[in-house]
Short mmCIF file of C-alpha atoms and ligand atoms in Angstrom, two decimals:
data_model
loop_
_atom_site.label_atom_id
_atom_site.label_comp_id
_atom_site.label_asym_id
_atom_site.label_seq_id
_atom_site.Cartn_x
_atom_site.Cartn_y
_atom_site.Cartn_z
CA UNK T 1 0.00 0.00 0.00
CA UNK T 2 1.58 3.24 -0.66
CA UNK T 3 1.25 6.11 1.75
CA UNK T 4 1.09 9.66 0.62
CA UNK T 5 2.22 12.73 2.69
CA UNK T 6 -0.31 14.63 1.02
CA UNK T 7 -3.48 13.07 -0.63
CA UNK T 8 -5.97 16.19 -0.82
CA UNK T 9 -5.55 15.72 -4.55
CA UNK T 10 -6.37 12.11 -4.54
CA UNK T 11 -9.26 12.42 -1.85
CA UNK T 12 -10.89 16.11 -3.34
CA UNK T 13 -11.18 13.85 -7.05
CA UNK T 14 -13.24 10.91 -4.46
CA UNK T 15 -15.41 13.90 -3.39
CA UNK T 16 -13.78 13.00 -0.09
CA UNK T 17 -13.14 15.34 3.05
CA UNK T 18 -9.69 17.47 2.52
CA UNK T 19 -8.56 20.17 4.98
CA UNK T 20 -8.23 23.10 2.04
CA UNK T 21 -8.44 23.11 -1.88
CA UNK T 22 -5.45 20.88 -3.41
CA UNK T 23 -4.19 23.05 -6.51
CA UNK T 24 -2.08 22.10 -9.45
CA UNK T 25 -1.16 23.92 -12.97
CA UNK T 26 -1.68 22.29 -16.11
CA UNK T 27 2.14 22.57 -18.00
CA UNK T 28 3.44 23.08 -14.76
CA UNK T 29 6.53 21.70 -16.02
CA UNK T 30 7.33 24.10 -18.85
CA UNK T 31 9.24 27.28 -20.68
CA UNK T 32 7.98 29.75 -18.15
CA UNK T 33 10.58 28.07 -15.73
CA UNK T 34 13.97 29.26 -16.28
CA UNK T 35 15.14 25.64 -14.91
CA UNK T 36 13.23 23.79 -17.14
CA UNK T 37 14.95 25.92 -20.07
CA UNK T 38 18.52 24.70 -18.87
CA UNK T 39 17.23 20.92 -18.58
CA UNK T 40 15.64 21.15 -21.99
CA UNK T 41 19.33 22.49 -23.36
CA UNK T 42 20.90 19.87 -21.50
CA UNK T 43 18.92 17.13 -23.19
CA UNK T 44 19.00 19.05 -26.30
CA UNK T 45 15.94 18.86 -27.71
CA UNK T 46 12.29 18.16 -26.34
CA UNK T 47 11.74 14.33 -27.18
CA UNK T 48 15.21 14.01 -25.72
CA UNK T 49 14.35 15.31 -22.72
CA UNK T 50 10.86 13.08 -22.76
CA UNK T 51 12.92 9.89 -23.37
CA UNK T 52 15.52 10.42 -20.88
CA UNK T 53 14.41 9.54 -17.28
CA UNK T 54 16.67 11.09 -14.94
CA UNK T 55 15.65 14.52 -17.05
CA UNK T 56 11.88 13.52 -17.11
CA UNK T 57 11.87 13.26 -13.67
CA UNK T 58 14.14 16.55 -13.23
CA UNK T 59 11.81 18.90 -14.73
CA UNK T 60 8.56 17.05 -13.33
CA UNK T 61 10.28 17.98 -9.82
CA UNK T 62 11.09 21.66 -10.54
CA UNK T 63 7.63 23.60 -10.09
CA UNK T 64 7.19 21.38 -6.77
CA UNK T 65 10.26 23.15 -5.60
CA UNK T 66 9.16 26.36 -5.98
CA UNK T 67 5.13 26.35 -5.54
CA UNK T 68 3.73 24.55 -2.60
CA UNK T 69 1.78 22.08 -5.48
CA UNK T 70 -0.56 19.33 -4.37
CA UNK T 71 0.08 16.89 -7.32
CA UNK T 72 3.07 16.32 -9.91
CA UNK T 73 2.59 15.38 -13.47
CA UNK T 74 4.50 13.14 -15.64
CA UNK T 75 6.82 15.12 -18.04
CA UNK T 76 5.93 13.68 -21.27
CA UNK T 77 3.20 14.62 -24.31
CA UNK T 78 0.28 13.21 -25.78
CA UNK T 79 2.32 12.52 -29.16
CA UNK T 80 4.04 9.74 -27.75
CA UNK T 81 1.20 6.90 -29.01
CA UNK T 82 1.26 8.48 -32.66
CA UNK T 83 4.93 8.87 -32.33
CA UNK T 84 4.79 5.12 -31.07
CA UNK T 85 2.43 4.17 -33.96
CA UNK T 86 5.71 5.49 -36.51
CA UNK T 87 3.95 8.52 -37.58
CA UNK T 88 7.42 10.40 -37.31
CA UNK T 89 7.30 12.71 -34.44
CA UNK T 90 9.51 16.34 -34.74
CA UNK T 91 9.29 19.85 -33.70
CA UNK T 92 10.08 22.71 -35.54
CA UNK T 93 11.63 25.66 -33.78
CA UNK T 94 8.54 27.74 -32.68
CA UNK T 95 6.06 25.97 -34.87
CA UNK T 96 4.77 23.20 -32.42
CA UNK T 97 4.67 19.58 -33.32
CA UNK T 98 4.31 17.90 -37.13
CA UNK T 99 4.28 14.58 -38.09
CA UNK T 100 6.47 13.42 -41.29
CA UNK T 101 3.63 10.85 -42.20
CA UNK T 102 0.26 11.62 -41.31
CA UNK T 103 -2.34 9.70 -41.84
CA UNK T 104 -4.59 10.01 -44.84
CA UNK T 105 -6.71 6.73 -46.06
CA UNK T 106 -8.71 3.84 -44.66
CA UNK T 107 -5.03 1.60 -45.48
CA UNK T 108 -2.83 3.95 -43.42
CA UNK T 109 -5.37 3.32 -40.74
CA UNK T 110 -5.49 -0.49 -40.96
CA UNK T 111 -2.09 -0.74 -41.51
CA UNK T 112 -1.05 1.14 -37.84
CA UNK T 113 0.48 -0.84 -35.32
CA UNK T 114 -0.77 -0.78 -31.74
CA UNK T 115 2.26 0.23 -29.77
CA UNK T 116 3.30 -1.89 -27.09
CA UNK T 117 3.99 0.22 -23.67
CA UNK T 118 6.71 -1.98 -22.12
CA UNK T 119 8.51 -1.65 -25.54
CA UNK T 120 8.35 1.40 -27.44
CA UNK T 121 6.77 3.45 -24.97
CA UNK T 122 8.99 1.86 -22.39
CA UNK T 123 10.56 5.47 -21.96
CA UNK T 124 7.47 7.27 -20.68
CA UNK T 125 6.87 4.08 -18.03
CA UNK T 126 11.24 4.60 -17.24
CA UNK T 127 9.77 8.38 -16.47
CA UNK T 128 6.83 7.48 -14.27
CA UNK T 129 8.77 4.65 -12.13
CA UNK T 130 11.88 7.45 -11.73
CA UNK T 131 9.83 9.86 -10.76
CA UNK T 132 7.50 8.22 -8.16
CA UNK T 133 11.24 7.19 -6.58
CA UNK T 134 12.21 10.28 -5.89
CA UNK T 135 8.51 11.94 -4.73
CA UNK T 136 9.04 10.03 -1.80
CA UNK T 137 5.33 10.08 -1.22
CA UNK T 138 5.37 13.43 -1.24
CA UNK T 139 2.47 14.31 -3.45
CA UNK T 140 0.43 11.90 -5.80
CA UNK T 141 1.74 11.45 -9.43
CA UNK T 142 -0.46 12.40 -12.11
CA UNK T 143 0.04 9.86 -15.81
CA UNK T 144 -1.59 11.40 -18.71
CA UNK T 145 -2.88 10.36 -22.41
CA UNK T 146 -4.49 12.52 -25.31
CA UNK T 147 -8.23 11.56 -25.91
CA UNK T 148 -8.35 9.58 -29.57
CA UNK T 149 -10.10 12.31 -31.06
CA UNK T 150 -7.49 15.10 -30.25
CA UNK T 151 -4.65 12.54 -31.06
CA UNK T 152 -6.50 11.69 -34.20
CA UNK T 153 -6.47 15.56 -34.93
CA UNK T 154 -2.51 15.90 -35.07
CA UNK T 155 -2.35 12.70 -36.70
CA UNK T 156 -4.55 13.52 -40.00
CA UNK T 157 -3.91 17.15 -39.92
CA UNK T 158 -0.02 16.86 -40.25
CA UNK T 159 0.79 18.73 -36.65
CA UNK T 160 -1.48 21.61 -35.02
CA UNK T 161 -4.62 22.99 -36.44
CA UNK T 162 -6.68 26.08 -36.39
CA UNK T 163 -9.53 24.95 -38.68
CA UNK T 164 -9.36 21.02 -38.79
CA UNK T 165 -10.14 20.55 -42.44
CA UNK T 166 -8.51 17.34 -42.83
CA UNK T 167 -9.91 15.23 -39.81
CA UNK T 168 -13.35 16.79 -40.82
CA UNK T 169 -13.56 15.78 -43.79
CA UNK T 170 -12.72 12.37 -42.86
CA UNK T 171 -15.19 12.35 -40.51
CA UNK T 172 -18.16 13.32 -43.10
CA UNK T 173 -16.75 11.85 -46.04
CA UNK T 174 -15.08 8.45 -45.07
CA UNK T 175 -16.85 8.25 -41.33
CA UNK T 176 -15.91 4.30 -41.30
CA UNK T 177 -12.17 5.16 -41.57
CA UNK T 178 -12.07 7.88 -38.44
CA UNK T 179 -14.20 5.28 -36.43
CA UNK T 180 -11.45 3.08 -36.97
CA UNK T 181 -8.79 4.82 -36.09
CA UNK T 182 -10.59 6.46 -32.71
CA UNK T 183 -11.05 2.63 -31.93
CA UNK T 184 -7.30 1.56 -32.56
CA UNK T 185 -6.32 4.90 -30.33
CA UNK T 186 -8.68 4.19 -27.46
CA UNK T 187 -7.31 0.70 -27.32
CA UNK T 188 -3.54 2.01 -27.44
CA UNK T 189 -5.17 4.41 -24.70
CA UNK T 190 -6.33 2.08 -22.49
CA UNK T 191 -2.66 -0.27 -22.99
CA UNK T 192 -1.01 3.03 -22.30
CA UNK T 193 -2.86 4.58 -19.15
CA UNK T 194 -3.04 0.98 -17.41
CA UNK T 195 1.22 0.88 -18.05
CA UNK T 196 1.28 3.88 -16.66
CA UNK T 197 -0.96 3.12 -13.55
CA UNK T 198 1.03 -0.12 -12.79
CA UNK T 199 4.45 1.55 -13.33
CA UNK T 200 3.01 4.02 -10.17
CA UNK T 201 0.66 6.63 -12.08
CA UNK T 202 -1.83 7.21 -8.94
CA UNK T 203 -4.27 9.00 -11.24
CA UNK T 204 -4.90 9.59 -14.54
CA UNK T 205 -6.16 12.41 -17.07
CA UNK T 206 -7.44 12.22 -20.34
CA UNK T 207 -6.56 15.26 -22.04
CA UNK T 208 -9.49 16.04 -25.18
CA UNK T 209 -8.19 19.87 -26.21
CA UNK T 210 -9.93 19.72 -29.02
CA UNK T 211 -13.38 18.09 -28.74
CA UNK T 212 -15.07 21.72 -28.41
CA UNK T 213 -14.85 22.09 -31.90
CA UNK T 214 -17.41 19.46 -32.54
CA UNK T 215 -21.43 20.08 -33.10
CA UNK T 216 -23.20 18.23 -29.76
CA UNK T 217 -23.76 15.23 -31.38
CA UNK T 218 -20.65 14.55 -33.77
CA UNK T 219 -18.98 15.38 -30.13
CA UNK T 220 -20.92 12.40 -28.42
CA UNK T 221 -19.85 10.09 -31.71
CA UNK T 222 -16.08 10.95 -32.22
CA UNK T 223 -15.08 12.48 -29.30
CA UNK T 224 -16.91 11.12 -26.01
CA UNK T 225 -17.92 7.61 -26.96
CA UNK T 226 -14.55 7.13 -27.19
CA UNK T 227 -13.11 8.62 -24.02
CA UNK T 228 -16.00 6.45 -22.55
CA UNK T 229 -14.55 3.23 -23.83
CA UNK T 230 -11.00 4.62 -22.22
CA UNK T 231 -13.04 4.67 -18.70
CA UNK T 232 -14.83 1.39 -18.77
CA UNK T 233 -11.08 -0.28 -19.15
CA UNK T 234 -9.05 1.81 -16.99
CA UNK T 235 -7.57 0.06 -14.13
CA UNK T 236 -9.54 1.95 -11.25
CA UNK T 237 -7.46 0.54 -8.33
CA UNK T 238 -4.08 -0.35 -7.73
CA UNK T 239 -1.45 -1.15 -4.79
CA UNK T 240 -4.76 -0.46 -1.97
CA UNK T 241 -6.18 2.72 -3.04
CA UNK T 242 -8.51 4.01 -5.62
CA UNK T 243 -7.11 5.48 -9.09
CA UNK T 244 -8.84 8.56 -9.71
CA UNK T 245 -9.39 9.31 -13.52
CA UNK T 246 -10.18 13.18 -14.87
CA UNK T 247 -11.84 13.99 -18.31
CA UNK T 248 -11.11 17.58 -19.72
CA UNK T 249 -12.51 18.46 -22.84
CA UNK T 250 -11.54 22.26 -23.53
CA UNK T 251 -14.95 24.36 -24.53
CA UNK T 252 -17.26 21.71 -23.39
CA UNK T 253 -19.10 23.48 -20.63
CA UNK T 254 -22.61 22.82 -22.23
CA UNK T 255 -21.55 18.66 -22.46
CA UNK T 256 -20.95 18.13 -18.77
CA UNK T 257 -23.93 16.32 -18.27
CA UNK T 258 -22.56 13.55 -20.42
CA UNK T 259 -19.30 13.60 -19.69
CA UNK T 260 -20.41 12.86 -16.05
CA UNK T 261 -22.06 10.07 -17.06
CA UNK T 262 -19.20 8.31 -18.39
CA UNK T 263 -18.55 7.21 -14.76
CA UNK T 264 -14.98 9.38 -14.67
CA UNK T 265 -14.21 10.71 -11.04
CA UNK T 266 -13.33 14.41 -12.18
CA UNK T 267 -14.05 16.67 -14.89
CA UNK T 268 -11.70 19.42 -15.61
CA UNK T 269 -13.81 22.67 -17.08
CA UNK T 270 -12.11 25.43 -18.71
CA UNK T 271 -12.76 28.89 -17.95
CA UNK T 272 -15.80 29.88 -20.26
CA UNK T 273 -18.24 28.08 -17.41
CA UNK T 274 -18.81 29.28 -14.14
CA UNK T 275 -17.76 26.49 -11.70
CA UNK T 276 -21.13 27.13 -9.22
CA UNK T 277 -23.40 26.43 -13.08
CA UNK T 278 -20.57 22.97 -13.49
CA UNK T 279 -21.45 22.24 -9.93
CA UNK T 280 -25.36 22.91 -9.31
CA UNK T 281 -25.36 20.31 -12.51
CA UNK T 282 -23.38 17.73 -12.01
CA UNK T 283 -21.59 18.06 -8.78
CA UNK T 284 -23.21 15.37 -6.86
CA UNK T 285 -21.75 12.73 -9.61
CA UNK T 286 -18.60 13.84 -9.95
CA UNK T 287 -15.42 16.24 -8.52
CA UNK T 288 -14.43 19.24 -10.64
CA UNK T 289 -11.06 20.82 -12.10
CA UNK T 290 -10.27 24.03 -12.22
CA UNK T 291 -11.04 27.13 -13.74
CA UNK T 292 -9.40 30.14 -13.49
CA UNK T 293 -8.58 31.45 -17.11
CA UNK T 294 -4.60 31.31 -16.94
CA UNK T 295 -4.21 34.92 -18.71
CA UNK T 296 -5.04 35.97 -14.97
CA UNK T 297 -1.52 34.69 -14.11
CA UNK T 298 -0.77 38.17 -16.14
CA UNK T 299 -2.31 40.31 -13.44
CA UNK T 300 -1.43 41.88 -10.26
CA UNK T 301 -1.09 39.33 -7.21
CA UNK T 302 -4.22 41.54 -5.95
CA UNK T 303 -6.03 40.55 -8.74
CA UNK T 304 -4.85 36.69 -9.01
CA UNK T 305 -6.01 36.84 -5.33
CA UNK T 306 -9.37 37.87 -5.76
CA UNK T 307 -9.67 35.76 -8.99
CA UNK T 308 -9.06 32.80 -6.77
CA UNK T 309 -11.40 34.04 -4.11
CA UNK T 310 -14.55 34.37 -6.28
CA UNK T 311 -14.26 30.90 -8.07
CA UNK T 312 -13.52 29.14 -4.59
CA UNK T 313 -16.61 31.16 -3.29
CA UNK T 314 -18.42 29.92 -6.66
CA UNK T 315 -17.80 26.39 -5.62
CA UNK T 316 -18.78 27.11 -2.15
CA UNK T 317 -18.48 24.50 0.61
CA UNK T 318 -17.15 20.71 0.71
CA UNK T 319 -15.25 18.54 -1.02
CA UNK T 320 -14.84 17.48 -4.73
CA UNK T 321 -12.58 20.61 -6.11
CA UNK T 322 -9.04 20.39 -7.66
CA UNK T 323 -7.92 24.20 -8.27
CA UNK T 324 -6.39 24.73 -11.46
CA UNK T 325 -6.13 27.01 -14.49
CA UNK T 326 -8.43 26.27 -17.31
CA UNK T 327 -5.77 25.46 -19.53
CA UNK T 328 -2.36 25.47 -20.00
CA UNK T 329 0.32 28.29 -18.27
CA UNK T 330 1.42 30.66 -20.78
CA UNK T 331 5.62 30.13 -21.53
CA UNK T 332 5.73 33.88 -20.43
CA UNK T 333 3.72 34.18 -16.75
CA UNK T 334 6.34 35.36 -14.40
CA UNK T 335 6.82 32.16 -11.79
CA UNK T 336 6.37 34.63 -9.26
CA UNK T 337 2.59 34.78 -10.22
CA UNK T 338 1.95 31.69 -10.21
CA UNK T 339 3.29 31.26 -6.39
CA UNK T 340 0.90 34.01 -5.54
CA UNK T 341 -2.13 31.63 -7.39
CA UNK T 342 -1.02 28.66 -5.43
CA UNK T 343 -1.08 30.30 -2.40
CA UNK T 344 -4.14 32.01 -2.38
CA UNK T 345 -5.66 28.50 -3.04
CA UNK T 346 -4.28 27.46 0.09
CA UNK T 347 -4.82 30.04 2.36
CA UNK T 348 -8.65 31.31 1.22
CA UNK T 349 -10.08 27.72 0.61
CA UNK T 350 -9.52 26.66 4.82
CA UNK T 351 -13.14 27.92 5.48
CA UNK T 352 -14.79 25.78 2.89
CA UNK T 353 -13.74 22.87 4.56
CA UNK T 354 -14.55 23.11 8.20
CA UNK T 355 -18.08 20.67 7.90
O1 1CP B 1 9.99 22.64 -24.52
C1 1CP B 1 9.27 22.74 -25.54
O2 1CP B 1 9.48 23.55 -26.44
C2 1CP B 1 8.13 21.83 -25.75
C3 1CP B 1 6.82 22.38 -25.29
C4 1CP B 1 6.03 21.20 -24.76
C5 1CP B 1 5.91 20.83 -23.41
C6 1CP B 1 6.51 21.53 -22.21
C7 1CP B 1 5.34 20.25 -25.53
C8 1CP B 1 5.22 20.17 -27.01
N1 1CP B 1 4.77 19.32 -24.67
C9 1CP B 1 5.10 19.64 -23.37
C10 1CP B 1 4.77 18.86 -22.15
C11 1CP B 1 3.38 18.43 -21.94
N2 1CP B 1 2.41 18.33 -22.91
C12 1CP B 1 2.84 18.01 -20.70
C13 1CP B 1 3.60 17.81 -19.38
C14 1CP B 1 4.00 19.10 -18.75
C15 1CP B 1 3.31 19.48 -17.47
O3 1CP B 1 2.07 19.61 -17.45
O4 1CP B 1 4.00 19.72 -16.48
C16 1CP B 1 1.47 17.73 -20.93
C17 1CP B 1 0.44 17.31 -19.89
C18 1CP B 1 1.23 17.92 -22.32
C19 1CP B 1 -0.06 17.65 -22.97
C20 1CP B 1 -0.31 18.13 -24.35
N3 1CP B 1 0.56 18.17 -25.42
C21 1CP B 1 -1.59 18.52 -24.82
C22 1CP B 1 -2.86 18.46 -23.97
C23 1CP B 1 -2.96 19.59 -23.00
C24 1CP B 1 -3.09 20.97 -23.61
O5 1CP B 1 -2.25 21.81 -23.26
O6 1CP B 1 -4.04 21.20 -24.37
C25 1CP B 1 -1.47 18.86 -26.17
C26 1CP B 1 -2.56 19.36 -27.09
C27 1CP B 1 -0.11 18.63 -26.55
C28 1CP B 1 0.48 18.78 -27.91
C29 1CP B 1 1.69 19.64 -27.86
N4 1CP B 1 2.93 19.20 -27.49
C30 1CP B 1 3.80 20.25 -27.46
C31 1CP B 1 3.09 21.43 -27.82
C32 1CP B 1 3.65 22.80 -27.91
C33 1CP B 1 1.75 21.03 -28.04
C34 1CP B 1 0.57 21.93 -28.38
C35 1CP B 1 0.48 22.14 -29.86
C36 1CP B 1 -0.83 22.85 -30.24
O7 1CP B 1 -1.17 23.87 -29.64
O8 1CP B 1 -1.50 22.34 -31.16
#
């Protein structure tokens, strides 16, 4: 059985009692950190640093040093299954990630390999056992996976996309094709986050950035029904204690209904929902993540402060919240903003928790 020094962020995602709000940053391992800069350099490039697990583990470690965090997350990407699947992974300075064969027909699709995670992904489950050595039981580890539709995304489109052209039309023209491929990625999904959770993951997130760009129902076909699959064969308990498991879907604040009902333990909102709406409608089912908007992390400590205040006051009293920004830190928030967010969390979310 392995004890934890501090479990708020376990327990607040079991809608169980915690003493005040556990808070964590999504990216908090990133280029706003002038440590994580050097490491990066060190390893030379990004995958580098992803595949080596003394580094992985270095950079994981560095925000917990400086911000009083209530969970770590593994320092990898959700690129690593396509990457895995020999779509040709590489980054181009400034210009995000691209793929040197993306997928484009029904044969690609049938042709893909599922990747085997205690083989070519063996590097990301190197990470996670490294780093849960040296938490010391500090804080829980987080293990991560894109959803299939968002991985699908980068995989047709080539790399990043504004308008999704390529997946869409896939998805309206050749629907049989894109089902396909969703299924092959949930099943790599559910290999992957179950390696992860045995290697010492003690909760998982499923990472969907790009579901909000679907109509309501082609949402509930590509996007959710898969995550949904990823839930019903998640390992939900390992080594004595339950493994949490957190859906985010970014711009999906009118969906939550059904992404409650996938049986998940959290949802993560962005920041275009007020979290007492998310609550009043599905907060007796399951706990919620975030939301402040993290352009605050811009502002005046004053400002991050009362930020903080209102959406703790918004979810009001008793368990089930995990503070955190509604999406990822910006590369250029001074860290010294962010301390004063994690903070605040702390210190204003005490009398919330007194029942
Ligand atoms: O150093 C660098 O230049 C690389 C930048 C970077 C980093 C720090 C990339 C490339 N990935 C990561 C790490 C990462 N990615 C983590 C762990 C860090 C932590 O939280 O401490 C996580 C959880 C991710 C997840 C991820 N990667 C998502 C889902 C979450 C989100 O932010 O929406 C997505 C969409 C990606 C793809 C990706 N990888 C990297 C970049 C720059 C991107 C985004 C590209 C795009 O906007 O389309």
């Amino acid at each position: 059985m392995n004890s934890l020094k501090n479990d708020r962020y376990l327990r607040a995602l079991l809608r169980q009692p915690v003493d005040v709000t556990p808070v964590w940053m999504m990216r908090q391992a990133g280029r706003y950190l002038p440590e994580y800069k050097a490491t990066r350099a060190q390893a030379g490039d990004f995958m580098s640093l992803c595949k080596n697990a003394e580094l992985a583990c270095e950079v994981t470690l560095q925000p917990l040093r400086r911000f009083d965090l209530d969970a770590a997350i593994l320092f990898s990407d959700i690129l690593t299954i396509p990457d895995a699947m020999g779509l040709g992974l590489y980054f181009e300075q400034g210009e995000g990630p691209k793929f040197s064969k993306p997928i484009t027909c029904m044969a690609d699709i049938q042709n893909l390999p599922a990747p085997d995670p205690e083989q070519e992904l063996q590097y990301v489950m190197n990470a996670v056992r490294t780093i849960r050595k040296n938490l010391q039981g500090e804080v829980p580890l987080i293990g991560f996976s894109g959803s299939p539709w968002t991985l699908a995304t980068y995989m047709i489109e080539g790399g990043s996309s504004k308008a999704f052209t390529k997946i869409k039309k896939m998805a309206f023209s050749d629907p049989k094709a894109l089902h396909l491929l969703l299924d092959k990625l949930a099943d790599s999904v559910i290999l992957y986050l179950n390696a992860q959770i045995a290697a010492g993951a003690q909760s998982v997130m499923v990472f969907d950035t790009w579901g909000g760009v679907l109509s309501p129902r082609d949402y509930q076909d590509f996007s959710l029904q898969y995550m949904h699959k990823i839930v019903d064969g998640l390992t939900r308990e390992n080594d004595g204690r339950k493994v949490p498991v957190t859906l985010f879907t970014k711009n999906a604040g009118m969906w939550l209904e059904s992404i409650a009902a996938t049986g998940c333990d959290g949802v993560g909102l962005d920041w275009t929902i007020d979290i007492d709406n998310a609550k009043a409608r599905v907060g007796d089912k399951v706990a919620l993540q975030g939301n402040m908007d993290p352009s605050m992390l811009y502002a005046a400590p004053e400002r991050i402060e009362q930020e903080v205040q209102t959406i703790l006051a918004g979810f009001g009293e008793g368990p089930g919240h995990v503070f955190n920004l509604g999406h990822g830190i910006h590369l250029d928030v001074p860290p010294e903003n962010a301390k004063v967010f994690v903070d605040a969390v702390h210190k204003y979310s005490a009398q919330y928790h007194k029942g």
